[in-house]
Short mmCIF file of C-alpha atoms in Angstrom, two decimals:
data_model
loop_
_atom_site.label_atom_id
_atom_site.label_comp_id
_atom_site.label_asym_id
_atom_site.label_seq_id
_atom_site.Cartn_x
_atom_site.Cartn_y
_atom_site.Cartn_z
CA UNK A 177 114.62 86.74 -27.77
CA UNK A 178 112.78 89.88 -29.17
CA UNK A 179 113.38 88.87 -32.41
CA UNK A 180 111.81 85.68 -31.76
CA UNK A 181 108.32 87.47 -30.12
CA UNK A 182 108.35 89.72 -33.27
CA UNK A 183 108.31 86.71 -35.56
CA UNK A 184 105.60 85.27 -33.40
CA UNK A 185 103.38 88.55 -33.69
CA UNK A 186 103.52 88.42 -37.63
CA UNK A 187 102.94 84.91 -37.68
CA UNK A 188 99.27 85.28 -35.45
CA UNK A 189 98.22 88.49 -36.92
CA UNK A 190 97.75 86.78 -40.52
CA UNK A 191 95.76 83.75 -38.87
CA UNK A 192 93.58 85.86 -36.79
CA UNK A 193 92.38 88.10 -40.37
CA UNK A 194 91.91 85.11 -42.32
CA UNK A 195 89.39 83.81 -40.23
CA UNK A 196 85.46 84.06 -41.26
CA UNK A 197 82.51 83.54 -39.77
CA UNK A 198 79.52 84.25 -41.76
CA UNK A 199 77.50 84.10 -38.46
CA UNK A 200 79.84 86.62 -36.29
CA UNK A 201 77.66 89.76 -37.33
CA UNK A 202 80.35 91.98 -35.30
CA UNK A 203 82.67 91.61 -38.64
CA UNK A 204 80.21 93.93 -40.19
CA UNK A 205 80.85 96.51 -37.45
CA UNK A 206 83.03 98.81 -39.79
CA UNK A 207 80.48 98.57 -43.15
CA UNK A 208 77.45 99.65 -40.79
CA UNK A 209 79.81 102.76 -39.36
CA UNK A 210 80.51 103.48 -43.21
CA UNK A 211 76.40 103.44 -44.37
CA UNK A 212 76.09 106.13 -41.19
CA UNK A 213 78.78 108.13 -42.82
CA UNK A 214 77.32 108.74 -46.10
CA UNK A 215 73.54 108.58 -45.05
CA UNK A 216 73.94 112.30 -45.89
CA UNK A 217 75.24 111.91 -49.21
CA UNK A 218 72.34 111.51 -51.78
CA UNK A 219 72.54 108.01 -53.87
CA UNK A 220 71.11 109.66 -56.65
CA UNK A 221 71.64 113.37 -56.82
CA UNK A 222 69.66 115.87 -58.66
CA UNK A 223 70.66 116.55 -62.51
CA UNK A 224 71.41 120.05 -62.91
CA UNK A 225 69.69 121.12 -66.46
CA UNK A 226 71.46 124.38 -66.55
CA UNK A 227 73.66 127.38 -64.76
CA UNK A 228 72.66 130.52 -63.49
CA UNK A 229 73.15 133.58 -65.98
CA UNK A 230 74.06 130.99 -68.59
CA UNK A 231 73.26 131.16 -72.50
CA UNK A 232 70.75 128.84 -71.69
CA UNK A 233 69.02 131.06 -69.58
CA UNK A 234 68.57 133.70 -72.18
CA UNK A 235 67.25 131.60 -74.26
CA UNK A 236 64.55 130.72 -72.24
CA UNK A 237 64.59 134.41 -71.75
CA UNK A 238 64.08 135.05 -74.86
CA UNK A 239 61.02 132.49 -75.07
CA UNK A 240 59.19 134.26 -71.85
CA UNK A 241 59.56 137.48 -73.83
CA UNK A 242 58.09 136.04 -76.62
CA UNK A 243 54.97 135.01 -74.11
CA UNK A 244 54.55 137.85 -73.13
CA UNK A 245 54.65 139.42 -76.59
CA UNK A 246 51.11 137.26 -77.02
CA UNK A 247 49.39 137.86 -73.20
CA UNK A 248 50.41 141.28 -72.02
CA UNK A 249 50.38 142.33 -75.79
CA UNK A 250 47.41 141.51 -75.78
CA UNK A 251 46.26 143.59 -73.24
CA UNK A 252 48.40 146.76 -73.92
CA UNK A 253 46.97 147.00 -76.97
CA UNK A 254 43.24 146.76 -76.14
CA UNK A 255 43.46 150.67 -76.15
CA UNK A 256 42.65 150.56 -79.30
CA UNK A 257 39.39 147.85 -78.61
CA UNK A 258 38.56 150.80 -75.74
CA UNK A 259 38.62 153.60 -78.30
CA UNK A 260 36.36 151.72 -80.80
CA UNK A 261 33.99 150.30 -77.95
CA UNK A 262 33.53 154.17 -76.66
CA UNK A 263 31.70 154.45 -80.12
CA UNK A 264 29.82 151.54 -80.84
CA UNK A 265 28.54 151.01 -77.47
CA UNK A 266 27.79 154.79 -77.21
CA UNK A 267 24.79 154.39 -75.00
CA UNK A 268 27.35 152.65 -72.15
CA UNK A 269 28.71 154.68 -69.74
CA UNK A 270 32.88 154.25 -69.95
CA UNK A 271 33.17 153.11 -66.41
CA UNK A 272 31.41 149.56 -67.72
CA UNK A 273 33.24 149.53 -71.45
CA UNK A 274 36.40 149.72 -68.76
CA UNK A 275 35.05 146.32 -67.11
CA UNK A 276 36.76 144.73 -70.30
CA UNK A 277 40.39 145.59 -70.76
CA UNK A 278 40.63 146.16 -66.69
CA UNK A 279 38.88 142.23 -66.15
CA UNK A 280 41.89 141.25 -69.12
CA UNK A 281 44.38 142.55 -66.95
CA UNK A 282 43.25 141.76 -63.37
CA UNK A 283 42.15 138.10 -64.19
CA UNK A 284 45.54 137.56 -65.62
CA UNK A 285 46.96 138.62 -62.41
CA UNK A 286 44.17 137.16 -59.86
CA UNK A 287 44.28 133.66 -61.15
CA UNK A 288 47.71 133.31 -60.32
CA UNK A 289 46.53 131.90 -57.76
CA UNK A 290 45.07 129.00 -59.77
CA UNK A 291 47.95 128.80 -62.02
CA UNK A 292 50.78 128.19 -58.81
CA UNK A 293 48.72 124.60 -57.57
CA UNK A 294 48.37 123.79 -61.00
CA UNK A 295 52.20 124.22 -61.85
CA UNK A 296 52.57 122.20 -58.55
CA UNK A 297 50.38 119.22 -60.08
CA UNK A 298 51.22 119.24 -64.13
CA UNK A 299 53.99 120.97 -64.67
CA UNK A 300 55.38 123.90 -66.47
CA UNK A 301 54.80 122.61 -69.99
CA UNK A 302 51.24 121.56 -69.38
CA UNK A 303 50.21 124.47 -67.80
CA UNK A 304 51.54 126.76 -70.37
CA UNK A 305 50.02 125.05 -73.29
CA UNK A 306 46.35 124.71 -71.23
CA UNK A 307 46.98 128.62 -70.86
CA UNK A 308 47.13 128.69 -74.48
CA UNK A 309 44.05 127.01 -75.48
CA UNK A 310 41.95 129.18 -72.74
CA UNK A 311 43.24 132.02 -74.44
CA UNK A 312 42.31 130.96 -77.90
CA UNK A 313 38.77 129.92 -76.75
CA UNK A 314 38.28 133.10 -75.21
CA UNK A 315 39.04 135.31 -77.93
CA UNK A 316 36.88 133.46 -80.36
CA UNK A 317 33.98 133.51 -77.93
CA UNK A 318 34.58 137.20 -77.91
CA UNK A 319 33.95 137.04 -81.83
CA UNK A 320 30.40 136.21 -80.99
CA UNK A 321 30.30 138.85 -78.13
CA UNK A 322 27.62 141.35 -78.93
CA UNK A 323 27.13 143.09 -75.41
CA UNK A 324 29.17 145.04 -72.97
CA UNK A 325 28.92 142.30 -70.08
CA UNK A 326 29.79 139.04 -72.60
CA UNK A 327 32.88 140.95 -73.82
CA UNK A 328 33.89 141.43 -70.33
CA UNK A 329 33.74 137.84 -69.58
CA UNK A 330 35.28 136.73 -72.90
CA UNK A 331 37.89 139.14 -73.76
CA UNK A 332 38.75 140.43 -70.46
CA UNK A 333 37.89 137.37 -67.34
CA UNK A 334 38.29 134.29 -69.68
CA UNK A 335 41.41 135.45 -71.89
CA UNK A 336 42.95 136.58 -68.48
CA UNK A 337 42.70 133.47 -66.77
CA UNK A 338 44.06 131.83 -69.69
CA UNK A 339 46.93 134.61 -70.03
CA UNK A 340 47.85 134.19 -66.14
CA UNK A 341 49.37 130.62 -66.29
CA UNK A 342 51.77 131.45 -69.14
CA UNK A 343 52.26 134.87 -67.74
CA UNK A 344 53.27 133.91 -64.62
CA UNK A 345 55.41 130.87 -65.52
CA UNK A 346 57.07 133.37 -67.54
CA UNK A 347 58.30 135.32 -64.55
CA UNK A 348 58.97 132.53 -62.64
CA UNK A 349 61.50 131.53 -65.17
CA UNK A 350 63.91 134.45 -64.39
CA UNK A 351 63.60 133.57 -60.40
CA UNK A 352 64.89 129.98 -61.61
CA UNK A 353 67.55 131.00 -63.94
CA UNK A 354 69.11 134.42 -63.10
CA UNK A 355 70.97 136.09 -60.50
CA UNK A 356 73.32 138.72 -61.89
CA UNK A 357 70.73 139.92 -64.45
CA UNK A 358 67.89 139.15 -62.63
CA UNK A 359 66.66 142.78 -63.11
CA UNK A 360 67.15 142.86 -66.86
CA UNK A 361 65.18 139.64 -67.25
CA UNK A 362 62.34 140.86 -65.30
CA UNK A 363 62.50 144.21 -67.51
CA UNK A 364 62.94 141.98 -70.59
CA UNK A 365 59.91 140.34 -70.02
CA UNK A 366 57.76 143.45 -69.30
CA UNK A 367 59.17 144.63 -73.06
CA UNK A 368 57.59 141.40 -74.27
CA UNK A 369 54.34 143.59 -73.53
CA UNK A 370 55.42 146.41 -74.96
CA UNK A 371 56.70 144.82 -78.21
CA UNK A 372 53.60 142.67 -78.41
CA UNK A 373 51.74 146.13 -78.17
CA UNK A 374 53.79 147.66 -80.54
CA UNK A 375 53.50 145.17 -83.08
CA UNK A 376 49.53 144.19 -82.42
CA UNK A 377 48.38 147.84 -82.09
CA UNK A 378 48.55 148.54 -85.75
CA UNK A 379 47.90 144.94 -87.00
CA UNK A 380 44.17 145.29 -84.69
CA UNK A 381 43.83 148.63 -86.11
CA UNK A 382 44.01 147.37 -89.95
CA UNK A 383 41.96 144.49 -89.41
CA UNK A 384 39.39 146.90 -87.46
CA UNK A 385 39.32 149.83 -90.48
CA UNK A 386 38.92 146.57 -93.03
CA UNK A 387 35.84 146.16 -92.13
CA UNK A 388 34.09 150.46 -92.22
CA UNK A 389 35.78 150.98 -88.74
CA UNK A 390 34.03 148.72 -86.95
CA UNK A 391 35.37 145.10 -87.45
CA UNK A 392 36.47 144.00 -84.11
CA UNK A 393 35.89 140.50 -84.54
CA UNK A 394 38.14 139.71 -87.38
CA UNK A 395 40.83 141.28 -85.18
CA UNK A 396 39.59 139.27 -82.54
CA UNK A 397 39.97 135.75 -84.39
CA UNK A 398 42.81 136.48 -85.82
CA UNK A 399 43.99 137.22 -82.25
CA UNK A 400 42.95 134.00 -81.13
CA UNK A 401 45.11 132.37 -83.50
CA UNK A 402 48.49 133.85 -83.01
CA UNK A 403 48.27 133.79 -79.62
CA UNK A 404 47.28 129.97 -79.09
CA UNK A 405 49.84 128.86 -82.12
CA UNK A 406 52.78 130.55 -79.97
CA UNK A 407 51.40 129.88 -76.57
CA UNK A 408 51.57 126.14 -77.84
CA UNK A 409 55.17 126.15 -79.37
CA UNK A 410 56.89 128.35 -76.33
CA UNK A 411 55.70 125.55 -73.62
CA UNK A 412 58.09 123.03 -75.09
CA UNK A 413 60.75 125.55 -73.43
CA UNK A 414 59.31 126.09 -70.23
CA UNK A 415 61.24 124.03 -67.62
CA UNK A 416 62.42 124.82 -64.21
CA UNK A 417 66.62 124.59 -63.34
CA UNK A 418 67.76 122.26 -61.30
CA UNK A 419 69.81 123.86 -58.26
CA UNK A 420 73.23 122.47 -57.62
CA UNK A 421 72.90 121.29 -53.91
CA UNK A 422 75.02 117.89 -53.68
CA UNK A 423 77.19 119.78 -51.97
CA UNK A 424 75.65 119.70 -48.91
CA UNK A 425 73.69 116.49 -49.66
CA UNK A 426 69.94 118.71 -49.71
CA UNK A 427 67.33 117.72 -52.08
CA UNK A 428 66.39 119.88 -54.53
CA UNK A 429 62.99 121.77 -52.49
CA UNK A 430 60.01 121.63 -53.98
CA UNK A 431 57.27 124.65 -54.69
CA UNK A 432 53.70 124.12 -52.56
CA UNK A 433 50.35 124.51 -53.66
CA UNK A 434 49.96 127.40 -51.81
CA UNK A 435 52.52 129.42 -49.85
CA UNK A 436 50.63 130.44 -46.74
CA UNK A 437 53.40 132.02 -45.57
CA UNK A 438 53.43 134.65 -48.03
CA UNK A 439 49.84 135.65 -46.69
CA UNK A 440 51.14 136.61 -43.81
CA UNK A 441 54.61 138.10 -44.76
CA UNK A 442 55.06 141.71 -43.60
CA UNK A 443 57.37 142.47 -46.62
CA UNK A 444 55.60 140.85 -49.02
CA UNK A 445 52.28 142.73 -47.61
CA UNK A 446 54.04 146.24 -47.77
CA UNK A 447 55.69 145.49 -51.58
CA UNK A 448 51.41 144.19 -52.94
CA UNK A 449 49.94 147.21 -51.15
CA UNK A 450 52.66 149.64 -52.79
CA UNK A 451 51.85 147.83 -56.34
CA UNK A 452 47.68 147.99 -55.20
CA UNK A 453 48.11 152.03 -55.19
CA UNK A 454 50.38 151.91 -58.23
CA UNK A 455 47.83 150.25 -60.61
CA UNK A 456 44.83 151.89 -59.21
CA UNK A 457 46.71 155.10 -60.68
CA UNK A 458 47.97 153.09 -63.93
CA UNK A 459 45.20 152.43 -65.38
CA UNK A 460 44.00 156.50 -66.38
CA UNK A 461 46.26 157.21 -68.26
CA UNK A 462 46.64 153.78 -69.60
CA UNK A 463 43.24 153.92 -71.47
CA UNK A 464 42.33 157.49 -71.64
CA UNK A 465 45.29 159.12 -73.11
CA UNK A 466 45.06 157.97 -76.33
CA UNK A 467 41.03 158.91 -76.24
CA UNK A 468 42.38 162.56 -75.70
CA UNK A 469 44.87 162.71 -77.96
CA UNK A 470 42.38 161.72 -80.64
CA UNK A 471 39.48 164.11 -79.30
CA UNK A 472 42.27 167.20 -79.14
CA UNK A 473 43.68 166.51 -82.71
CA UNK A 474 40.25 165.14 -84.36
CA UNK A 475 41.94 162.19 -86.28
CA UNK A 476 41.21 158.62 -85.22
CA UNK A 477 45.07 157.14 -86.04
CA UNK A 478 46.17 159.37 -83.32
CA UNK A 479 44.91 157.56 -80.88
CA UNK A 480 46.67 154.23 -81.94
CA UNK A 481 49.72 156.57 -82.17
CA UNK A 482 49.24 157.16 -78.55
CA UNK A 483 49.12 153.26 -78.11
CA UNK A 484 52.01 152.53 -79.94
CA UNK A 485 54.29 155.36 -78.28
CA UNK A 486 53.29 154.17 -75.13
CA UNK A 487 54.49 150.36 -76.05
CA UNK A 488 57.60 152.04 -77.39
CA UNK A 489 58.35 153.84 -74.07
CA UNK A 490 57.57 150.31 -72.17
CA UNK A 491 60.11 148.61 -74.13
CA UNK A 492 62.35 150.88 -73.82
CA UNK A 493 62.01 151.40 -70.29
CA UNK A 494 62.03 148.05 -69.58
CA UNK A 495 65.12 147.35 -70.56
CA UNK A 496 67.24 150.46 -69.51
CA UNK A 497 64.97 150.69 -65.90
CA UNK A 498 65.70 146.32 -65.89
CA UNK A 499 69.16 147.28 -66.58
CA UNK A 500 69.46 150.01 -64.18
CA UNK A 501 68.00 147.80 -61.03
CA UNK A 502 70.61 145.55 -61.28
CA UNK A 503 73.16 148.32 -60.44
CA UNK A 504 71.09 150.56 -57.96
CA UNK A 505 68.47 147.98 -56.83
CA UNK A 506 64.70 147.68 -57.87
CA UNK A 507 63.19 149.31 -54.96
CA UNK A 508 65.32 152.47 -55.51
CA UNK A 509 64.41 152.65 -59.27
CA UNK A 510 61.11 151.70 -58.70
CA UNK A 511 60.59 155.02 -55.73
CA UNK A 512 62.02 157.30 -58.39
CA UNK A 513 59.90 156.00 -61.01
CA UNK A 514 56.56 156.77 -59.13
CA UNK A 515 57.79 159.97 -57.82
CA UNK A 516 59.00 161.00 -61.46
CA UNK A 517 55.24 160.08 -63.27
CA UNK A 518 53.53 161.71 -60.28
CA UNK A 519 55.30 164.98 -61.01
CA UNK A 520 54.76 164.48 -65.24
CA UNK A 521 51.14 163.87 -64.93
CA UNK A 522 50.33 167.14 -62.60
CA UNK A 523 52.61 169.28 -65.06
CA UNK A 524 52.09 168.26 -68.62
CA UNK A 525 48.57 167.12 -68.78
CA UNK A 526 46.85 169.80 -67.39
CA UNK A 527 48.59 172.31 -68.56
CA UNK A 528 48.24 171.71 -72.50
CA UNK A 529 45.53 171.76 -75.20
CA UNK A 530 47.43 170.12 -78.41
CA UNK A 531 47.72 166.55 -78.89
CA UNK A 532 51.61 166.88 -79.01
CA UNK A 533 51.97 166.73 -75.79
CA UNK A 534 49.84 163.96 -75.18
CA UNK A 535 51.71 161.96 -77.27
CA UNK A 536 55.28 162.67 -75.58
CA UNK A 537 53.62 162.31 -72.46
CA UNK A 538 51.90 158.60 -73.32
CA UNK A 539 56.13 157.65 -74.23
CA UNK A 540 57.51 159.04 -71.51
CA UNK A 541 54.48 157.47 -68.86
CA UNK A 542 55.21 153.89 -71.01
CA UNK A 543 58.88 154.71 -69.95
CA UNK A 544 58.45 155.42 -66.52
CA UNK A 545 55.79 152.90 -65.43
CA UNK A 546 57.99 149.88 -67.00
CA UNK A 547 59.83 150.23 -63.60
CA UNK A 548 56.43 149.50 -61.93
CA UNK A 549 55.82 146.91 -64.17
CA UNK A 550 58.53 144.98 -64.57
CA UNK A 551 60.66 145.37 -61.45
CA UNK A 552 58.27 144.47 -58.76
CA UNK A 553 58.37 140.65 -59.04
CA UNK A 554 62.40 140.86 -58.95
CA UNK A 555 62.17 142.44 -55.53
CA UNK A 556 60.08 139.28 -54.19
CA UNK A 557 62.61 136.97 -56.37
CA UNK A 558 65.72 138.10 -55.18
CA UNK A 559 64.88 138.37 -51.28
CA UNK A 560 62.98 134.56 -51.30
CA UNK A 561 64.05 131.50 -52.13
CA UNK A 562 63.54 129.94 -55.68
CA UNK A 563 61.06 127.05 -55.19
CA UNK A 564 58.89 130.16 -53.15
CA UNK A 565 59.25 132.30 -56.04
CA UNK A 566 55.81 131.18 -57.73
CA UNK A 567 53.76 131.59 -54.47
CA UNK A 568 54.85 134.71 -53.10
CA UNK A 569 54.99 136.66 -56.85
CA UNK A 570 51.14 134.60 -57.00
CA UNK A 571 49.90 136.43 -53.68
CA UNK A 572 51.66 139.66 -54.80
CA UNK A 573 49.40 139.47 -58.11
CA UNK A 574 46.34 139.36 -56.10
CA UNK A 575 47.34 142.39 -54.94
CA UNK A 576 47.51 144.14 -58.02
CA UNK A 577 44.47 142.46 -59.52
CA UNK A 578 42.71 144.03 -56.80
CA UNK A 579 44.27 147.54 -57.24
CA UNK A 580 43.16 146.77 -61.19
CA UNK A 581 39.97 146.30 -60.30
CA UNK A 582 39.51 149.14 -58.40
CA UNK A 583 41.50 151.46 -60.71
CA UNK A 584 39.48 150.73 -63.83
CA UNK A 585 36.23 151.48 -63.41
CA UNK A 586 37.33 154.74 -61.23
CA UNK A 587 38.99 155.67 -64.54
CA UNK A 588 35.87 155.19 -66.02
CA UNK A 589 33.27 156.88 -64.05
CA UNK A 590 35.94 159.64 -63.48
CA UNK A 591 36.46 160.53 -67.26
CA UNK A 592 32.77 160.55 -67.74
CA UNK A 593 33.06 162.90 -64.93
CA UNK A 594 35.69 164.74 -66.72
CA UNK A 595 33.58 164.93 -69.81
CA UNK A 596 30.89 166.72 -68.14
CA UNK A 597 32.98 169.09 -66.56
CA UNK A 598 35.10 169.63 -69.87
CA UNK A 599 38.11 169.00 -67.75
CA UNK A 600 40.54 165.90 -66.47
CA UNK A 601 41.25 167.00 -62.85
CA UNK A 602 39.92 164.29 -61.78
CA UNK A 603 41.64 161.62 -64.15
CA UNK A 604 44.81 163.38 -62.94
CA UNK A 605 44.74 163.29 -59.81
CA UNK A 606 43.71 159.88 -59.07
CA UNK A 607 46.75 159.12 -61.11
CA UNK A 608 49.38 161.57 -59.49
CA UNK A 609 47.78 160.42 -55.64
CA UNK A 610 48.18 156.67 -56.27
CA UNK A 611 51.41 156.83 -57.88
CA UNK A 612 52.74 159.01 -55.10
CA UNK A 613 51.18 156.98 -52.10
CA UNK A 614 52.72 153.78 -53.84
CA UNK A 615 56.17 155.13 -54.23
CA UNK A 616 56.29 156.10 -50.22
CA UNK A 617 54.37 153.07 -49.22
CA UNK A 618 57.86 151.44 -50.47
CA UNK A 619 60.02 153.30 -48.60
CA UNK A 620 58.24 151.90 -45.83
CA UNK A 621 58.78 148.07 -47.02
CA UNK A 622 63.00 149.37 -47.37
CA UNK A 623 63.22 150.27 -44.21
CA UNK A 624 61.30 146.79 -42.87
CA UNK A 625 63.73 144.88 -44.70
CA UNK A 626 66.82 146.86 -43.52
CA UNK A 627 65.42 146.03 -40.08
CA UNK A 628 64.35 142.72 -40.07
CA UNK A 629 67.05 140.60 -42.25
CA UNK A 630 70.35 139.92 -41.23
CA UNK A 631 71.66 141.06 -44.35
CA UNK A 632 73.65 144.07 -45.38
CA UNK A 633 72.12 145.74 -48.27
CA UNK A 634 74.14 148.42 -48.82
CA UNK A 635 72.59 151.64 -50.84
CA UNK A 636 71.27 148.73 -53.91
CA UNK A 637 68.03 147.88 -52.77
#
C-alpha cells in the first residue's frame, strides 16, 4: 500500500512541472528573486588598466619625471634669468625683477585650481598637451618682453599657468598608481626639477653668453621649444588607473570639479599653512645665493655653479629623502628637514666671507628642501582617497602659491635691504623663521591626525 502512494507521488510530481502557462506571472517568482540577488553585482565592471607598484607604474613614473624635467626645470633654473635681469634692468629695484621667477612658480601652483575642473571635463591627455602649448606661447611672448612687468606676465604668470596642468597631473599620477613607493615617486618627481635644472642651467647660460652676455631671448625660444615638443609627446602617457572594486560591486568614484571639502579640512589646513611658511622662507636663498656667491668670488659662472649645485642637491635629495619617507613617514622627514636648514642657514651663511661656502651651502639647502618639496603632496595622497587626490593636493597648492607670493618679493626688498646695510641678516632670518615656524606648525597637523582618525600610525608618519 505505501509502495503504491509512492508510485502515485512520482507519477503527479512530473505532470504538475510540465505544465506552462505563459499568463501565470507567479512562475517567474524565482527569476525576479535572482535579478534582486545580483542587483549589486555590476553588469559591466570597470577595466583595470594597471596594478599598484607595477612596472607600469614606473613607467609612467618615469614620464611625470620627465614633465617635470620641462616645468619645474624651468623654474629652478631661472636663477640664472634673475642674475642677468639684476644687470640689465639695473635701474629696478630686486623686489620687482623677483615678480618674475616668484609669478613662474606661484602661478604654476595657484592655477591648480583651474587645472583640477579641467581634468574633470577633458581629461588627462588633453589637459596636459593644452598645458604644453600655454607654455610654449608664453615663453615666446617673453622673447618680445622688453620690460620688467611684461616678463612677469609672460615668463612667470602665463608659463605658470601653462606649467600647472602638466605639473599637477604629474603628481596626481603617483596618488593613482603607487602605494608602497608612494614616497619615492613623489621624490622622483621633485628630481625631475632638479635634473631639468641641472641640465637647463648651463644650456640657458651658453645661449645667454652667445649673444655678449645678454641674450636672454634666444634662451628663451629655444625654451619654448623643448618644453612644448615634450609637454606634447608625455600626454600620450598620462592616464588615470582603474581601481579594482568588483569585489564589492562599487563603481569606480569619480574626481569633482572642486573638492569643497578640502576647504574646510582641518588637516589639510594645518599641512598648506606649514608649506605657506616653508616657501615664504624658500625662496631667499633660492634666488640670492647664487647672486652672492658670484659678488664674493667676482666671476659670473659661479653663480650658475651655485644653480647647478643646488639642482644637484634636489635630485639627490629627492630621491634618498623620497626613499627615506617611505620607511619613517613624510611628516617625520619633512620636521627634520626644516629644523636641519633652519640651523644651516643661521650657521654657515653668516658666518663666512668666501664663496666656498656658499656653494656647499646652495647643495646641501637643494638637499634638504627636496623633503619640502617633494614630500608634501604624499602626505595629502596617502591619508585621502584617490579620486580626492587632485582636489585636495589643488587647494594645498594655493597655499603655497600664496606663501610664494609673499616670500618673493620679501626676498627682494630684503636683499636690497641687505645691500645697503652690506649685510644678509635680514635674508637669513626670514629664511631660518619660516622654515622653523613651518616645521612646528607640522607637528601640530601629527598630532590632529593621531587624534582624529581611527587609525594606528605607529612612529611612520
Amino acid at each position: 500500500m505505501e509502495l503504491e502512494k509512492a508510485l502515485v507521488v512520482q507519477q503527479d510530481t512530473p505532470q504538475e512541472l510540465t505544465k506552462f502557462d505563459p499568463s501565470d506571472t507567479s512562475q517567474y517568482d524565482t527569476h525576479e528573486e535572482t535579478k534582486e540577488e545580483l542587483q549589486g553585482v555590476p553588469q559591466n565592471p570597470p577595466v583595470v588598466n594597471g596594478e599598484l607598484d607595477s612596472k607600469k607604474s614606473f613607467f609612467i613614473l618615469f614620464i611625470c619625471v620627465i614633465i617635470n624635467v620641462v616645468t619645474a626645470g624651468v623654474c629652478n633654473s631661472f636663477a640664472v634669468f634673475n642674475t642677468l635681469y639684476l644687470k640689465l634692468f639695473s635701474k629696478d629695484q630686486a623686489s620687482s625683477i623677483g615678480w618674475i621667477g616668484t609669478m613662474n612658480i606661484a602661478s604654476m601652483l595657484l592655477f591648480s585650481l583651474i587645472a583640477t575642473p579641467l581634468i574633470h571635463y577633458v581629461g588627462y591627455r588633453k589637459t596636459t598637451l593644452l598645458g604644453g602649448a600655454i607654455c610654449g606661447v608664453a615663453l615666446l611672448l617673453a622673447c618680445f618682453s622688453t620690460q620688467i612687468w611684461q616678463l612677469a606676465l609672460t615668463q612667470g604668470v602665463l608659463f605658470g599657468l601653462g606649467a600647472s596642468f602638466p605639473f599637477l597631473i604629474s603628481v596626481a599620477m603617483v596618488a593613482f598608481w603607487f602605494e608602497k613607493y608612494r614616497g619615492f615617486g613623489m621624490g622622483a618627481i621633485n628630481a625631475g626639477g632638479g635634473i631639468g635644472g641641472i641640465i637647463l642651467s648651463p644650456i640657458m647660460q651658453k645661449l645667454i653668453d652667445s649673444g655678449g652676455g645678454n641674450n636672454y631671448k634666444r634662451a628663451l625660444w629655444v625654451s619654448a621649444i623643448i618644453v612644448f615638443v615634450i609637454l606634447a609627446f608625455s600626454s600620450i602617457f598620462m592616464i588615470e588607473r582603474v581601481p579594482v572594486n568588483s569585489r564589492d560591486g562599487s563603481e569606480p568614484k569619480k574626481s569633482k570639479p572642486f573638492d569643497k571639502a578640502a576647504v574646510f579640512d582641518v588637516f589639510v589646513f594645518l599641512v598648506s599653512v606649514s608649506t605657506l611658511f616653508g616657501d615664504v622662507a624658500y625662496t631667499a636663498p633660492l634666488y640670492y645665493l647664487p647672486t652672492i656667491a658670484e659678488g664674493r668670488s667676482g666671476i659670473s659662472s659661479r653663480a650658475t655653479l651655485a644653480v647647478v649645485l643646488a639642482n644637484i642637491g634636489n635630485l639627490t635629495g629627492s630621491l634618498i629623502i623620497g626613499f627615506l619617507a617611505d620607511y619613517i613617514g613624510e611628516m617625520n622627514i619633512i620636521i627634520l628637514s626644516d629644523f636641519l636648514i633652519t640651523v644651516l642657514l643661521a650657521t654657515i651663511w653668516p658666518t663666512t666671507s668666501s664663496d666656498t661656502p656658499i656653494l656647499g651651502l646652495s647643495f646641501v639647502y637643494g638637499f634638504f628642501s627636496a623633503a619640502f618639496l617633494s614630500i608634501v603632496p604624499g602626505i595629502l595622497g596617502r591619508h585621502y582617497p584617490e579620486h580626492r587626490a587632485p582636489g585636495v593636493i589643488g587647494v594645498m597648492f594655493v597655499y603655497v602659491a600664496i606663501g610664494l607670493i609673499i616670500g618673493g618679493p620679501t626676498a627682494g626688498a630684503l636683499y636690497d635691504t641687505s645691500v645697503r646695510i652690506n649685510n644678509y641678516y635680514p635674508l637669513i632670518l626670514i629664511s631660518a623663521v619660516g622654515f622653523f615656524v613651518s616645521g612646528c606648525i607640522l607637528i601640530c597637523a601629527q598630532i590632529y591626525l593621531r587624534k582624529h582618525r581611527d587609525t594606528k600610525f605607529g612612529y611612520r608618519l
